[in-house]
Amino acid sequence: MKSAQGMSRRTLFKLAGGGIVIFIGLEPSTVRTQDAGRLYPEDFNAYLVIRKNGRVTVFSGKIEMGQGVLTSQAQMVAEELDVELAAIDMVLGDTDQCPWDMGTFGSLTTRMFGPALRAAAAKARAALTRLAANKFGVPEESLVTKNGVISVRGEPGRHIGYGELSKGARIAQVVDEEAALRAASDFRVIGSSPLRLDALEKVTGAAKYAADIRRQGLLYARILRPPMHGATLLKLDTLNAEKVSGTMLVKQGGLIAVLNADPEAATAALAQVKADWSLPEQKVDPGNIFEHISKQATKQKIVTSKGNIADARAGVATLFEMTYQKGYVAHAPIEPHAAVAEVRDGKATIWASTQTPFPARDQIAEMLGMEPKNVRVITPFLGGGFGGKSANGQAAEAAQLARITGKPVQVAWSRAEEFFYDRFDPAAVVKIVSGTNRDGKIALWDYLVYAAGERGATPVYDIANVSVRSNGGTSYGSDSAGASVHPFSVGPWRAPGANMNVFATESQIDIMASAAGMDPLAFRLKNLTDPRMIRVLNAAALAFGWKDAATPSRRGFGLACSVDAGTYVATMAEVSINPATGQVKVLRVVCAQDMGIVVNPEGAKMQMEGGITMGLGYTLTEELQFHGGEILDRNFDTYAIPRFSGAPPIRAVLVKNDALAPQGGGEPAITTTGAVIANAVFDAIGVRMAQLPITPKRILQALAAKNAKA
């Protein structure tokens, strides 16, 4: 058997050592939704190895960046294979050992790779049962499995461990038929919340991240950076830098770096580099960026269209027109990008903080002129990613410098570099025209989003006349969406685009509810027929203690709901506002989520809590300051992310739905945060905030404008 990426069965056996190797072959169509141009290896999309000692090694192309998939994937295998969780060893994001994967993002690990992984484990258990049946000379139906041991039913003395079945042999069982997965009612491990497998390493400080990797002869690189995006180097003086003891200078193409075995010496050498730059004209800033985006993002895609918008617009009882805006937001992970690279004997090994190890491997192989099979990317733990560790610039720099110097090289971005080279969540604009009939039913929804894409743009409500259009796609820059309209790089940020789209959609729903004199929850329920959303909204209302009242009620209550990554979510919040300062204080948040089968309930709740807390950043404080290609925010002294001291009590409610396969959990809760706080602000003080973040200055301006009209 030969995989699409050149990994032969012989190679796989060598990696596995002795043991039973289970390959799971699925039809290509089952993985095409992940990437139509690149599939998992041709003959399998997940595999595991059962060692002679009975331990199970699981290989996954996904990576662990705090979201808990190291543990949840092991739980899925433990459940279907019928072994103790403690008997499982996980190998994640190693391109020499794991099946090809496009990357860890989009809440795809559990809902996309999970079924394949469960199938692998279920078929492994079936293969082991067949082997035991042959050994004991009994029908397979007379055997039972428990905790890695197979025994003859009614004869407990006749049993054998999984490891014993593989002792001294390499047995390959190719499985192509459908796997018999366990029913939710039979789960022992799925649905529980064991201690995370990475907990001890992380609380003791033993966990290794990319910047912790050390190799013999390691050099620390410091790279010359331009003062702004689009700047051109005119003159360079490195004479003083080269005088710093032990410093090696690299000038190749656009890469200018100083390297030293002492990181402080490398930093000192870089400070001695003198450079003159030609700076581009600064055409955009936070004051005109929204007008710029609306004019430049012209390539349009029709996302949804039904009914007759023109007739509906003429016939509605009340018409509502609004424009919503959101600025650029940084990923700002705790761990800046880092990588260590070593090139020797015709092979390259890179330890990188990356969400996309296989694309990183291919990118580096092309850059170095090497075959992908000669490049290995190993992914240690990541200290947060949120979509921002997918471009792999630091890994490419480390690999290039390692090849040039012939030494292992570390490239670890400073916080300033992290901000400068971030691929920000794009600034975006949404324009909505909606309308209601006299009975409070939504009859018109005309929606146009600029630069945020279509994720979360289609309303869940039952509306007869709908037009949803996306201009510029996600605006990252592509053949399908057109050139980027931004002065610097932008890219996916946790639930990319959905935060903006849900903010606009759920704000508009609240506007219509208020105009109709209806309670926001009652208005939504009146315009919904989707039973999952109705159930989730009612669950949130019950947990929150929601009482009907038209807005603004002065209670400071807000509501928002969405569908993201296959998960239904409804969030309610209570806020208070200081009218003298405009400061918003979030008093409490309740979030209900239907995500199908929940693999790890505590892990799911942690993701909900983390998403809401992170969402308070883009909602209340986070907005990049820039002048053209010049990034003005370079650290947390000017760029404010949520702090523990400001985090409100959060109650996460999991709505049981074991009839549905596990859905996404890492992103849905963040999508409603902007809207729920904006709606709560309106309920508290009667002003509608149509631009994120909702800063004290903007609230005071809105209050002043309201008072001026009074």
XYZ file of C-alpha atoms in Angstrom, residues 194 224 236 250 260 266 332 356 366 384 516 600 611 673 687 691:
16
model
C -11.269 12.764 33.134
C 15.833 42.938 10.803
C 22.143 48.910 5.318
C 23.120 36.485 7.125
C 24.537 34.050 18.106
C 22.044 38.323 19.245
C -2.546 38.028 20.759
C -0.877 23.534 10.149
C 9.351 24.032 -1.622
C -2.821 29.509 21.967
C -42.567 45.911 17.720
C -15.823 15.700 27.309
C -14.801 31.695 23.932
C -20.618 37.656 22.461
C -28.665 53.472 22.776
C -19.658 49.508 15.940
